[in-house]
PDB file of C-alpha atoms in Angstrom:
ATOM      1  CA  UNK I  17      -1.699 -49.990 -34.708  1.00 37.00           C
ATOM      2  CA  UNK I  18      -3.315 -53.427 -33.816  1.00 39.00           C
ATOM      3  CA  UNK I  19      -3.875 -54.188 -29.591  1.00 40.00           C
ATOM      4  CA  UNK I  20      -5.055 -57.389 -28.419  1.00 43.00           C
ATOM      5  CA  UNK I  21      -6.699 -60.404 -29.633  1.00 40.00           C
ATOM      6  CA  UNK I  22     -10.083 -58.412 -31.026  1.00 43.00           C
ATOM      7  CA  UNK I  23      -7.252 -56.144 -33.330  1.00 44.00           C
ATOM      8  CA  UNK I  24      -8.753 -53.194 -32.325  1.00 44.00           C
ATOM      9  CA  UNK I  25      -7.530 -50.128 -34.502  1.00 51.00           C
ATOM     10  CA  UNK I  26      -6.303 -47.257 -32.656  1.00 53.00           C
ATOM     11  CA  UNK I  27      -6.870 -43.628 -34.696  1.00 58.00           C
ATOM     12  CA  UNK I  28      -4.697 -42.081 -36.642  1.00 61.00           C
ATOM     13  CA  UNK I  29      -5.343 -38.919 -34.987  1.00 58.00           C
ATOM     14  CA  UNK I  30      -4.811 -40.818 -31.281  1.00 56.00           C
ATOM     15  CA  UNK I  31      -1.173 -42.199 -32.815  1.00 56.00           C
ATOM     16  CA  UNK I  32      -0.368 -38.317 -33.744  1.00 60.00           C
ATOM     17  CA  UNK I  33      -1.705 -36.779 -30.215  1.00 55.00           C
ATOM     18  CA  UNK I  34       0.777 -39.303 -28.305  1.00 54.00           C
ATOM     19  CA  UNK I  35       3.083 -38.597 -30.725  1.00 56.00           C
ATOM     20  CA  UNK I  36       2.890 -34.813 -30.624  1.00 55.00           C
ATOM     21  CA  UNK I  37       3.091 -35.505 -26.005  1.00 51.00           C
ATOM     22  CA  UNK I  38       6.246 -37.334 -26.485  1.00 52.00           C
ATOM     23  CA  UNK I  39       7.774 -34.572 -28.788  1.00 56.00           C
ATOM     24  CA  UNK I  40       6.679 -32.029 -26.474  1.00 55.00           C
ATOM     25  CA  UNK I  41       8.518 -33.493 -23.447  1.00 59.00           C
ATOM     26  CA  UNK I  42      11.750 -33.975 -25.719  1.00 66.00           C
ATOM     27  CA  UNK I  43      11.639 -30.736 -27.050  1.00 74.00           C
ATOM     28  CA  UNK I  44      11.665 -28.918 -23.634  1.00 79.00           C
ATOM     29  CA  UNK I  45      14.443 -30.531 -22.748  1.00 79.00           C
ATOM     30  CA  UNK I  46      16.743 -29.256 -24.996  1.00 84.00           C
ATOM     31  CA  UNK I  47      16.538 -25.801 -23.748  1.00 88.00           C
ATOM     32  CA  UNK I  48      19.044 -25.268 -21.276  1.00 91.00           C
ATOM     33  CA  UNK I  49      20.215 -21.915 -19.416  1.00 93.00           C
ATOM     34  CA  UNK I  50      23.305 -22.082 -21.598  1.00 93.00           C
ATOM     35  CA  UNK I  51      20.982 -22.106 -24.911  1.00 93.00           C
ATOM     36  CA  UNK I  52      18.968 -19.498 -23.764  1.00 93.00           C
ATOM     37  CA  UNK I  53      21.510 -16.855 -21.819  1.00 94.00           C
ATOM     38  CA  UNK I  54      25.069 -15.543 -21.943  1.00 95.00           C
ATOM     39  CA  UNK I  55      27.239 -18.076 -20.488  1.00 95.00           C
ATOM     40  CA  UNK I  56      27.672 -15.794 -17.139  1.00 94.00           C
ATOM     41  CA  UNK I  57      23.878 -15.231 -16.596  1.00 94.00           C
ATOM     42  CA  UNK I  58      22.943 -18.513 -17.357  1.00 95.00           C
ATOM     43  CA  UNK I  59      24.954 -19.691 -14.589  1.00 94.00           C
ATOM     44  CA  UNK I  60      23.412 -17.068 -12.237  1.00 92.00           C
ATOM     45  CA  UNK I  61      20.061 -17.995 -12.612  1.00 92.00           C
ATOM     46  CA  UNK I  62      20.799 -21.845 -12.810  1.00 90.00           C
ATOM     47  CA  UNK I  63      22.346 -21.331  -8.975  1.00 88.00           C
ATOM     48  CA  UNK I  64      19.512 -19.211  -7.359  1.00 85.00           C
ATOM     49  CA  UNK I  65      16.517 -22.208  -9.181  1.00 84.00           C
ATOM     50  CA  UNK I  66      18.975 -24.970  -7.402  1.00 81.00           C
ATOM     51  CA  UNK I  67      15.639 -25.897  -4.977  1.00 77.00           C
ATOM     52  CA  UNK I  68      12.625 -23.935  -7.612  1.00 77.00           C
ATOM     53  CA  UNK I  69      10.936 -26.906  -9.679  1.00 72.00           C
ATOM     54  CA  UNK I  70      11.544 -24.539 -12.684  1.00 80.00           C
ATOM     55  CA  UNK I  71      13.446 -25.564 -15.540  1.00 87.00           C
ATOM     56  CA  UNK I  72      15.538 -24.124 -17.430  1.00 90.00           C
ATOM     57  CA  UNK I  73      12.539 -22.515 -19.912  1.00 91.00           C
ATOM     58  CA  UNK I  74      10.357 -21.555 -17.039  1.00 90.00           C
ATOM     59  CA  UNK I  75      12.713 -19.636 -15.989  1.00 91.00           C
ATOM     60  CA  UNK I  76      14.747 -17.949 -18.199  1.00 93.00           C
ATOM     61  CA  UNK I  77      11.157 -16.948 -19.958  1.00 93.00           C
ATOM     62  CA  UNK I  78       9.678 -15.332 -16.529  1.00 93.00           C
ATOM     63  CA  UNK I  79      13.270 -13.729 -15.599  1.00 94.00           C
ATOM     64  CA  UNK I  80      13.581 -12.342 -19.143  1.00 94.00           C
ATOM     65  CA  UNK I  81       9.605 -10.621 -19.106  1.00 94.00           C
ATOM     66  CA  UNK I  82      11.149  -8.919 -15.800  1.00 93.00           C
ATOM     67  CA  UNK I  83      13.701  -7.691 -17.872  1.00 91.00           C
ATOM     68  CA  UNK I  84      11.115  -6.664 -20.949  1.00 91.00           C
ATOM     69  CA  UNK I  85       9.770  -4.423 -18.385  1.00 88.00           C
ATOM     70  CA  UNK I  86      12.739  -2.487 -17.670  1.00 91.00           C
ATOM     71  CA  UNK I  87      13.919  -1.616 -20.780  1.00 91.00           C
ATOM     72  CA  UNK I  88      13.452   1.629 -22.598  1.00 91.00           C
ATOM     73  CA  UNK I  89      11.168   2.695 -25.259  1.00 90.00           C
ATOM     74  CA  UNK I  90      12.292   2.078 -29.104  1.00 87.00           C
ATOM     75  CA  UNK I  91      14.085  -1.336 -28.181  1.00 89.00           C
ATOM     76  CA  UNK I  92      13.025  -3.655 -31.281  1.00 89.00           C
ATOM     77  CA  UNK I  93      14.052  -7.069 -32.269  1.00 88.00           C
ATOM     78  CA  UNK I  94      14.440  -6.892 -35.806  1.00 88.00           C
ATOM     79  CA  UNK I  95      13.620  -9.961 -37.731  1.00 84.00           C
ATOM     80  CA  UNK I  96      14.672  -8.397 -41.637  1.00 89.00           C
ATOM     81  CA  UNK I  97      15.382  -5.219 -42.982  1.00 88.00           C
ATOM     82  CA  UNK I  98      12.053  -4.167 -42.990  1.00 90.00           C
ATOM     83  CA  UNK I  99      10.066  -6.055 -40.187  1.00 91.00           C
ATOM     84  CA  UNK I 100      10.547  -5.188 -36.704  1.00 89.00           C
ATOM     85  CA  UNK I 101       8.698  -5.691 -33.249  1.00 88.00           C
ATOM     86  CA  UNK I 102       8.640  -4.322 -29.423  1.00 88.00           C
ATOM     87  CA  UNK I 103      10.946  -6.059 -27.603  1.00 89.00           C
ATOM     88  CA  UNK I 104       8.047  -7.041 -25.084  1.00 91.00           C
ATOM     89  CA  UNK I 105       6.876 -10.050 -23.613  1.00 93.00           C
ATOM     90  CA  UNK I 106       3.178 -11.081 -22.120  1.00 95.00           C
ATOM     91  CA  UNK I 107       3.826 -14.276 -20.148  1.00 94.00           C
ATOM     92  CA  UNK I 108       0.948 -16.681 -18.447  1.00 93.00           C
ATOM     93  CA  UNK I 109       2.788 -18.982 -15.933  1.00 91.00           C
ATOM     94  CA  UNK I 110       0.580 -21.647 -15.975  1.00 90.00           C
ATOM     95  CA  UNK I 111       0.182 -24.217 -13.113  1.00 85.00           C
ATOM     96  CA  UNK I 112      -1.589 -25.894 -10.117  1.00 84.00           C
ATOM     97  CA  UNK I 113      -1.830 -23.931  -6.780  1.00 78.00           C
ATOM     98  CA  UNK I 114       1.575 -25.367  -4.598  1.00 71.00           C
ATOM     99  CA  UNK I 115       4.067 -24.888  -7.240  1.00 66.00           C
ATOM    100  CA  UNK I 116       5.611 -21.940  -6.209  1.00 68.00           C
ATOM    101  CA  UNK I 117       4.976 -19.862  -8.759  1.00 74.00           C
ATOM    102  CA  UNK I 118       5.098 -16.613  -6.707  1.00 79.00           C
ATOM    103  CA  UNK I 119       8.437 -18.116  -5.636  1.00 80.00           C
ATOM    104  CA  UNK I 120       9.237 -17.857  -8.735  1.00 83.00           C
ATOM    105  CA  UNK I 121       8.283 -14.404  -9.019  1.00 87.00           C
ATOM    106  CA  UNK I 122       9.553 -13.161  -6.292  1.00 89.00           C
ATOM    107  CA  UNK I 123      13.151 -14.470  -7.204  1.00 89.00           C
ATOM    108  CA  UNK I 124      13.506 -14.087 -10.922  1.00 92.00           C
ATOM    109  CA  UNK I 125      11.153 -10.482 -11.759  1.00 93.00           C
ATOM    110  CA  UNK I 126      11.247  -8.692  -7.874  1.00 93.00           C
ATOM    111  CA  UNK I 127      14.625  -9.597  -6.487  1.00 92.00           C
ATOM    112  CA  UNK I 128      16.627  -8.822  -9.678  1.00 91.00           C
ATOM    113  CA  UNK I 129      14.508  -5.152  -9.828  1.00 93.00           C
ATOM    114  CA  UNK I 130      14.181  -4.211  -6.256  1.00 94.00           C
ATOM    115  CA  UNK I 131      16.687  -1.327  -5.967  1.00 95.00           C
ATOM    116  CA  UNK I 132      15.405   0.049  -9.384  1.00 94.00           C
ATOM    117  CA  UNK I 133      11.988   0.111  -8.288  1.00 93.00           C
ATOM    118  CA  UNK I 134      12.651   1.301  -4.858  1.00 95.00           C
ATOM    119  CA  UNK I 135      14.593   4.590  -6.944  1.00 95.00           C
ATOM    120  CA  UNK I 136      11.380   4.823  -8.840  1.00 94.00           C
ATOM    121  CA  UNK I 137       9.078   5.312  -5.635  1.00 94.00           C
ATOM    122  CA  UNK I 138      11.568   7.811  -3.560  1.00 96.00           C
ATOM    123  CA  UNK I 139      11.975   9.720  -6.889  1.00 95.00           C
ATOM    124  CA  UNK I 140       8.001  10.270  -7.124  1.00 94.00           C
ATOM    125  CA  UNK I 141       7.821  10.796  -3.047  1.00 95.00           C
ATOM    126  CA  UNK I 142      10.369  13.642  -3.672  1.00 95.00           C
ATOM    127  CA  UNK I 143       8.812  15.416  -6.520  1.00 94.00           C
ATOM    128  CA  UNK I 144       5.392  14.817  -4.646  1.00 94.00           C
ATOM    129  CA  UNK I 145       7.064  16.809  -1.916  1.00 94.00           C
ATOM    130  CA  UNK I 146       8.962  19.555  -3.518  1.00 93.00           C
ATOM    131  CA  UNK I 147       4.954  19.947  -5.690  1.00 92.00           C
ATOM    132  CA  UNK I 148       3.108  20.361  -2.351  1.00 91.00           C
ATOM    133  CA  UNK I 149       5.510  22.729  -1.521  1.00 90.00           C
ATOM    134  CA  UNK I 150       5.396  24.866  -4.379  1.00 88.00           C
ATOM    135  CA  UNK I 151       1.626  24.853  -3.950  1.00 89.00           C
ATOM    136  CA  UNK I 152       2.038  26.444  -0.769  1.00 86.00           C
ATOM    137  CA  UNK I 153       2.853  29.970  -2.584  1.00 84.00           C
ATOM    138  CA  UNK I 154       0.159  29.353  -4.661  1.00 85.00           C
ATOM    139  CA  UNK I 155      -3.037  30.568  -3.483  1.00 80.00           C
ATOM    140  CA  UNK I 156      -5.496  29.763  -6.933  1.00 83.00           C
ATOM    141  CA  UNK I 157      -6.097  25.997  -7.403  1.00 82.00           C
ATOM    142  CA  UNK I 158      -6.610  26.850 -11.088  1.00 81.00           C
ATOM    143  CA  UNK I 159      -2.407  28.536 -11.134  1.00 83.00           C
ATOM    144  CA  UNK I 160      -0.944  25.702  -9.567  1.00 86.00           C
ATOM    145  CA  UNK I 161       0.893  22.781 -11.792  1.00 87.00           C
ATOM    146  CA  UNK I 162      -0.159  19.420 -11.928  1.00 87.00           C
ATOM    147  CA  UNK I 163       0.681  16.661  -9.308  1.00 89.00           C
ATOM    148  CA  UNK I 164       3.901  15.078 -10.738  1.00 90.00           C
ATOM    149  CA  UNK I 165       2.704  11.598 -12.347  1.00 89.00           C
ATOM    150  CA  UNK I 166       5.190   8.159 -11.214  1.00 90.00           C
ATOM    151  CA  UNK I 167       6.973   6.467 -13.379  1.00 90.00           C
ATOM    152  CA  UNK I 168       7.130   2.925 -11.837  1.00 92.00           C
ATOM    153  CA  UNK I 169       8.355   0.259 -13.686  1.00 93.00           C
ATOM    154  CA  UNK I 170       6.061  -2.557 -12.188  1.00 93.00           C
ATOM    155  CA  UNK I 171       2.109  -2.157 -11.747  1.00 91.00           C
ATOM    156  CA  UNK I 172      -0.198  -4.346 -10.545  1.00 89.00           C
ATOM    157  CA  UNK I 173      -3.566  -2.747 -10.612  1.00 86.00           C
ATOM    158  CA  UNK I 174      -4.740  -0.007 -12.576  1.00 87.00           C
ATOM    159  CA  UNK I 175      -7.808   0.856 -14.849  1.00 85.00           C
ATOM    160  CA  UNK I 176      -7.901   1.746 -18.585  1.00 86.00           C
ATOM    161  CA  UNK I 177      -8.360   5.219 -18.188  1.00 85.00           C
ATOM    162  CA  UNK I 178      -5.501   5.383 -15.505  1.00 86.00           C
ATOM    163  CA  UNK I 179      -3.351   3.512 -18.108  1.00 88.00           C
ATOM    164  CA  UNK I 180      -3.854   6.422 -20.598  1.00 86.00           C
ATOM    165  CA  UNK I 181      -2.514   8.783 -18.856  1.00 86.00           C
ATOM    166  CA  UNK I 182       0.207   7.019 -17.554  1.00 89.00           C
ATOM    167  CA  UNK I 183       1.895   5.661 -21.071  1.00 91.00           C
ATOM    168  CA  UNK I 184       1.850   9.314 -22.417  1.00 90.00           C
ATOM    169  CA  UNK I 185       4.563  10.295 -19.460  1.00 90.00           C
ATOM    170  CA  UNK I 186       6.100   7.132 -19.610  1.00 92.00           C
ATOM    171  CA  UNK I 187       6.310   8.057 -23.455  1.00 92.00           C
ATOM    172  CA  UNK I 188       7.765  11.426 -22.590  1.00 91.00           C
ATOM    173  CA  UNK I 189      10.633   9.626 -20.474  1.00 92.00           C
ATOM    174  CA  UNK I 190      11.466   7.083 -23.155  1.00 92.00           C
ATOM    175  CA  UNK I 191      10.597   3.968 -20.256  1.00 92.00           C
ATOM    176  CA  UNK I 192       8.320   0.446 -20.679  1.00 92.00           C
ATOM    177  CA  UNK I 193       6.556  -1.133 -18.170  1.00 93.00           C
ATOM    178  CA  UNK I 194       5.093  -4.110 -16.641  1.00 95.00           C
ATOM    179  CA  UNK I 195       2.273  -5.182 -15.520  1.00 94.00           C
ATOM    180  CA  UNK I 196       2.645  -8.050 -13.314  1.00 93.00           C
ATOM    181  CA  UNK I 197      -0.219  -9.899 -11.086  1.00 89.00           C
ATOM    182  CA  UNK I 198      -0.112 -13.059  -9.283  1.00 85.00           C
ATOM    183  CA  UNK I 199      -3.542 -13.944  -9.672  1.00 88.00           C
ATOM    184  CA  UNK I 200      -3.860 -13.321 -13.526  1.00 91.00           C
ATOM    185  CA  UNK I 201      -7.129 -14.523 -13.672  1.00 90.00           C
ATOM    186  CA  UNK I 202      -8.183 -11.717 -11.647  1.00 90.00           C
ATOM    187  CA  UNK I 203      -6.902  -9.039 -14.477  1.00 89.00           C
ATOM    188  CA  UNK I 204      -8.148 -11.296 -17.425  1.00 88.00           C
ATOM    189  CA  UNK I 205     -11.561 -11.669 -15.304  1.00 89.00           C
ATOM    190  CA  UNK I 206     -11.486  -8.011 -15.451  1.00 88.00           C
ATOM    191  CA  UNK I 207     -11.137  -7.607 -18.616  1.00 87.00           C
ATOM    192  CA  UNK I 208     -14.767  -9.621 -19.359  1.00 85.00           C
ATOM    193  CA  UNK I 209     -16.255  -7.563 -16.743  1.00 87.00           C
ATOM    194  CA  UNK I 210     -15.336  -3.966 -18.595  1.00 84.00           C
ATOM    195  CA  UNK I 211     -16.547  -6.071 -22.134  1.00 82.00           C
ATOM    196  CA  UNK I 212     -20.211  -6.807 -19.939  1.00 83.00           C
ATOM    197  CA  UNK I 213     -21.113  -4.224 -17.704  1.00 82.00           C
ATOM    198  CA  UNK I 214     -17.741  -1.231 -18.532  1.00 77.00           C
ATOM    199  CA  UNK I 215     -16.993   0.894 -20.967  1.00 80.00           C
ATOM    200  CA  UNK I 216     -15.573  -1.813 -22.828  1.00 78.00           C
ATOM    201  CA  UNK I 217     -11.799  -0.434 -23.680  1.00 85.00           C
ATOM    202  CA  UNK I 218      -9.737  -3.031 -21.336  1.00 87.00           C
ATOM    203  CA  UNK I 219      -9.790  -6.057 -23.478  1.00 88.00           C
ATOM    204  CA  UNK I 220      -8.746  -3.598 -26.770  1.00 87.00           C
ATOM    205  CA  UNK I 221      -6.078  -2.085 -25.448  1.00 88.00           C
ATOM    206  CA  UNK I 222      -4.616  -4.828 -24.159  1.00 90.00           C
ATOM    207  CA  UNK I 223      -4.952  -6.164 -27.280  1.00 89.00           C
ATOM    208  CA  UNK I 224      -3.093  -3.185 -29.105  1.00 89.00           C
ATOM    209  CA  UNK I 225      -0.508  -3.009 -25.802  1.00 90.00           C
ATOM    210  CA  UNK I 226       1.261  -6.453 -27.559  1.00 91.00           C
ATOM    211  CA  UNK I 227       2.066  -4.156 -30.717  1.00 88.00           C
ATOM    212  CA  UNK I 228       4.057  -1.423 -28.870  1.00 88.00           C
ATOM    213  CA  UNK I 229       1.044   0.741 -30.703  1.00 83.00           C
ATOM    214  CA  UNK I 230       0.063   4.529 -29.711  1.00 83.00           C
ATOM    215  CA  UNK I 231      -3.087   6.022 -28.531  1.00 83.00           C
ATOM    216  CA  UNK I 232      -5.028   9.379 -29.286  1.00 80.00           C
ATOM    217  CA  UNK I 233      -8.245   9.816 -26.778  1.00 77.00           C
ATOM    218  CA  UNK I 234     -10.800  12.324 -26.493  1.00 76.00           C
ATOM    219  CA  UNK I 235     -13.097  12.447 -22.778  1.00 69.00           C
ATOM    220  CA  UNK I 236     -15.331  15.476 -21.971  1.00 61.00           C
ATOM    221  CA  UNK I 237     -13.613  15.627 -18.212  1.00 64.00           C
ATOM    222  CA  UNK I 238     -10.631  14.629 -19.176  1.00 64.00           C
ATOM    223  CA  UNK I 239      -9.681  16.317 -22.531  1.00 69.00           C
ATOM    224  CA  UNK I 240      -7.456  14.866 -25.131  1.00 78.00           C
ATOM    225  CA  UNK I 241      -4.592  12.422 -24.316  1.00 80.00           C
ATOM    226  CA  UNK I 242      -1.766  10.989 -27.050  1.00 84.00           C
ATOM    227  CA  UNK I 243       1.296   9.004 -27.017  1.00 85.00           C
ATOM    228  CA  UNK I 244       2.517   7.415 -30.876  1.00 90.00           C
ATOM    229  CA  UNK I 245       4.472   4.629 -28.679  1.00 88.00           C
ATOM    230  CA  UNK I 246       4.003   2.225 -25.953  1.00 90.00           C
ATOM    231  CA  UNK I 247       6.605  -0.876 -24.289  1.00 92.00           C
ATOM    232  CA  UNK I 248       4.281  -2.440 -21.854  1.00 93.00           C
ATOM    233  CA  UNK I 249       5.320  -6.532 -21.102  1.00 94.00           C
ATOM    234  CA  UNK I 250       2.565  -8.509 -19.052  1.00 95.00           C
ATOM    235  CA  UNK I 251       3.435 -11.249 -16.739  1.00 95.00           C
ATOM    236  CA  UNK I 252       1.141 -13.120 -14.420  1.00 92.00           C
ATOM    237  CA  UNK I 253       0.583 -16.605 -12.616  1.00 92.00           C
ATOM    238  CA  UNK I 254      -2.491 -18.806 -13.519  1.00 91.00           C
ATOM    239  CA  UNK I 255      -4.248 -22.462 -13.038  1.00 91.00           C
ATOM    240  CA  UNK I 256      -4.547 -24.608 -15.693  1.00 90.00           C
ATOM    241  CA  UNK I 257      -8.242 -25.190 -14.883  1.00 90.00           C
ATOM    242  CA  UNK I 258      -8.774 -20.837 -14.463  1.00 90.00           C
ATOM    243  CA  UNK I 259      -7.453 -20.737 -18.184  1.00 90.00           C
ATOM    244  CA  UNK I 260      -8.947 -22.678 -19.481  1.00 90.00           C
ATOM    245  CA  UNK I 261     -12.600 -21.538 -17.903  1.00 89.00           C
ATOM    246  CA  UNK I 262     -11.763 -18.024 -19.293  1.00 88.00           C
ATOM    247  CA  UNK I 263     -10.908 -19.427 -23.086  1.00 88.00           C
ATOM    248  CA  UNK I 264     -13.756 -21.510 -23.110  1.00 83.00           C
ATOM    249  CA  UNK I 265     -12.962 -23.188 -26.140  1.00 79.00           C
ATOM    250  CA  UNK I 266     -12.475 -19.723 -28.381  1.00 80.00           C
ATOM    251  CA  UNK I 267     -10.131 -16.755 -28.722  1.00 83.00           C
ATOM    252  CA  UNK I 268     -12.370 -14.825 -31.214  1.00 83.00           C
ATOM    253  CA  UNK I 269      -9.910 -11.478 -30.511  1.00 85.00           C
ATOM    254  CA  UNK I 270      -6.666 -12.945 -30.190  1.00 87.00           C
ATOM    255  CA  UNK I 271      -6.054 -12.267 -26.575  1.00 88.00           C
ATOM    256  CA  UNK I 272      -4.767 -15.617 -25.503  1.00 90.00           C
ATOM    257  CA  UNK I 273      -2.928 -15.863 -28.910  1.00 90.00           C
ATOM    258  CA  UNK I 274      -1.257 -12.999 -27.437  1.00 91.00           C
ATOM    259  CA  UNK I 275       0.134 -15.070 -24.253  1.00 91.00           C
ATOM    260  CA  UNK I 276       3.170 -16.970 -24.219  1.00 92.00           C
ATOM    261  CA  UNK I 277       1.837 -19.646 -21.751  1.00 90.00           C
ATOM    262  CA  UNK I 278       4.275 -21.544 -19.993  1.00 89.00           C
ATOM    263  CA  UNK I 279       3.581 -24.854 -18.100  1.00 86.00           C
ATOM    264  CA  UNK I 280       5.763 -25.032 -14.415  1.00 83.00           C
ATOM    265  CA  UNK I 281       6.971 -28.536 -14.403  1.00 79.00           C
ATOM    266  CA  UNK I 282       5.323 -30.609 -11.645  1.00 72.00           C
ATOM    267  CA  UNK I 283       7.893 -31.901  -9.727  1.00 68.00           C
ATOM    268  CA  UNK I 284       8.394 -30.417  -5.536  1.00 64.00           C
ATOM    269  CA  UNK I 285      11.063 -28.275  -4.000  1.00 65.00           C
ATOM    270  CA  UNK I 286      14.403 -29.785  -4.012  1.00 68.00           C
ATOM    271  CA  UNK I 287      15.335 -28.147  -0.716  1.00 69.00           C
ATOM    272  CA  UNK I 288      19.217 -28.291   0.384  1.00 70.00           C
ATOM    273  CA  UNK I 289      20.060 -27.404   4.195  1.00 74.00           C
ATOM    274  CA  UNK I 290      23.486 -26.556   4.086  1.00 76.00           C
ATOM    275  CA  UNK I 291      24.863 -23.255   4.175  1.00 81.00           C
ATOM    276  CA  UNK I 292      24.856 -20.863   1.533  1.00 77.00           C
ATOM    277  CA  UNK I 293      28.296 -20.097  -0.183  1.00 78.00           C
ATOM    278  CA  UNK I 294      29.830 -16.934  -0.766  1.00 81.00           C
ATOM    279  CA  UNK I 295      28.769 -17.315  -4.854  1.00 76.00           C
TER     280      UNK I 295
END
């Protein structure tokens, strides 16, 4: 391409950047809730986004990870006859702070799971209960069962060892998971700091979490722990800037390769005062 009268030449690799921007922008707009959704849900979550500066992508891709997380153990999408993977999802919502990302969460992943989560918690709290009691008759530590373990279907925090014991139950129940953090930095920022100064098992089994993979441990406290299956879908919120600090320019273990990062479109809150309808 030839600019102005000193016919500067612009790259062929400039030409095919712009190019590859333009097809970018194009390409996200064909997605559409209708594309991506039964005609019935699609119009669902098109009516609650009505003032979220999500599109239709954004969306559908952070509602559908809240759904990974919910689903049982052994769902596969199978892509032949003899090639299959965990129907899981790890999810990086990537933009600037003032986007409402946590809006996002909060509507699309903690709204649509609220009453199954709350089950979850008063389940535990009464099996807690009915275990104290039983402990009561009891009198040697050493005769009394285990404190039941939780089976929650969204976590935010936990550690690697925690996260071995946990999948084994949630193995025995048939149930996934998801872990789900609004500041993902924080558990990718984590993961570096186990690597450095830890025992150095986060960042691995993460890694092995995306391939619905099992686990056999040994620990001298602990004893041995196994599970041959795993459904665990990460989802979290992150700046552009914060992800790009933590690649650093390489991805020598796949971890990032492993997220599905989504840009939130920057456009503000289209905010509507009028009543809300019966639908």
């Amino acid at each position: 391409a030839v600019v102005d009268r000193e016919e500067t030449t612009i790259s062929d690799e400039s030409i095919n950047g712009a190019a590859q921007i333009i097809d970018l922008a194009v390409g996200r707009d064909r997605f559409s809730y209708n594309r991506l959704l039964p005609p019935d849900l699609a119009a669902a979550l098109e009516l609650i986004n009505q003032e979220d500066p999500a599109d239709a992508l954004t969306a559908t891709l952070i509602f559908l990870v809240g759904c990974a997380g919910l689903l049982k153990l052994g769902n596969r999408v199978k892509c032949s006859a003899r090639y299959s993977v965990p129907m899981n999802l790890f999810i990086a919502s990537v933009g600037p702070t003032g986007l409402s990302k946590t809006g996002h969460t909060t509507k699309l992943i903690d709204a649509p799971s609220a009453h199954i989560r709350l089950d979850a918690k008063q389940h535990h709290e009464k099996e807690v209960a009915k275990w104290e009691q039983d402990c009561k008759a009891i009198k040697k530590k050493v005769d009394r069962p285990h404190r039941p373990l939780p089976l929650f279907p969204h976590v935010k925090q936990y550690t690697p060892e925690a996260l071995d014991v946990w999948l084994p139950h949630h193995e025995t129940k048939g149930l996934g998971a998801l872990i789900k953090r609004e500041e993902f930095s924080a558990l990718l920022r984590a993961m570096d700091a186990d690597t450095k100064r830890g025992r150095g098992t986060a960042e691995g089994q993460f890694l092995e979490l995306f391939d619905g993979g099992g686990n056999t441990s040994y620990g001298v406290v602990a004893g041995a722990r196994h599970y041959d299956a795993s459904m665990v879908s990460v989802f979290g919120n992150i700046q552009p800037d914060a992800l790009a600090e933590l690649i650093n320019g390489k991805d020598a273990t796949g971890k990032f390769a492993r997220l599905l990062c989504v840009m939130v479109p920057l456009v503000g809150l289209n905010l509507r005062d009028e009543a809300e309808t019966p639908e």
